[in-house]
Amino acid sequence: MSYVDGFVVPVPVAKLAQYRRMARQCGKIWMEHGALAYTECLADDVKPGKFTSFPQSVKLKPDETVVFSWIVYASRAQRDRITKNVLGDPRMARYMDPKALPFDGKRMFWGGFKTFMDL
């Protein structure tokens, strides 16, 4: 079974083009280092919930939208190796400065997941 890293990011609508350029570059780098898939999705039907929701999880502001993303790897070991290589890739240096990001990284959340079902 595969291993997946998932991300949820609040992105200012005015910076979506900048985010898209960053995501395209990052996706290419991840794929070059061995990721099986790299997907970025823009919120379309994500209303605030009664207790929790995508907008609430990132404390979404009125001028922002939610981006939901994931990267697929063959295994956790592959993910760990690939991520180490990606983070050491000199092309990623520009994205390591939180001030240079087109979103508030403090409200982003992510995690690694073991696949338990794949239909």
PDB file of C-alpha atoms in Angstrom, residues 9-23 40-43 63-67 102-103:
ATOM      1  CA  VAL A   9      -3.452  25.620   3.105  1.00  0.00           C
ATOM      2  CA  PRO A  10      -5.284  28.971   3.333  1.00  0.00           C
ATOM      3  CA  VAL A  11      -4.332  30.969   0.224  1.00  0.00           C
ATOM      4  CA  PRO A  12      -5.277  34.610  -0.425  1.00  0.00           C
ATOM      5  CA  VAL A  13      -7.340  34.728  -3.627  1.00  0.00           C
ATOM      6  CA  ALA A  14      -5.129  37.592  -4.840  1.00  0.00           C
ATOM      7  CA  LYS A  15      -2.083  35.291  -4.571  1.00  0.00           C
ATOM      8  CA  LEU A  16      -3.533  32.197  -6.272  1.00  0.00           C
ATOM      9  CA  ALA A  17      -1.479  32.687  -9.444  1.00  0.00           C
ATOM     10  CA  GLN A  18       1.696  32.973  -7.366  1.00  0.00           C
ATOM     11  CA  TYR A  19       0.681  29.880  -5.346  1.00  0.00           C
ATOM     12  CA  ARG A  20      -0.026  27.941  -8.554  1.00  0.00           C
ATOM     13  CA  ARG A  21       3.447  28.766  -9.932  1.00  0.00           C
ATOM     14  CA  MET A  22       5.041  27.673  -6.645  1.00  0.00           C
ATOM     15  CA  ALA A  23       2.983  24.462  -6.532  1.00  0.00           C
ATOM     16  CA  GLU A  40      -3.343  20.359  -5.660  1.00  0.00           C
ATOM     17  CA  CYS A  41      -7.082  21.054  -5.329  1.00  0.00           C
ATOM     18  CA  LEU A  42      -8.904  24.372  -4.981  1.00  0.00           C
ATOM     19  CA  ALA A  43     -11.917  24.623  -2.662  1.00  0.00           C
ATOM     20  CA  ASP A  63     -10.301  37.090   1.034  1.00  0.00           C
ATOM     21  CA  GLU A  64      -8.876  33.545   1.108  1.00  0.00           C
ATOM     22  CA  THR A  65      -9.660  30.106  -0.262  1.00  0.00           C
ATOM     23  CA  VAL A  66      -8.632  26.617   0.847  1.00  0.00           C
ATOM     24  CA  VAL A  67      -6.176  24.465  -1.078  1.00  0.00           C
ATOM     25  CA  PRO A 102       2.116  33.262  -0.935  1.00  0.00           C
ATOM     26  CA  PHE A 103       0.153  32.063   2.121  1.00  0.00           C
TER      27      PHE A 103
END
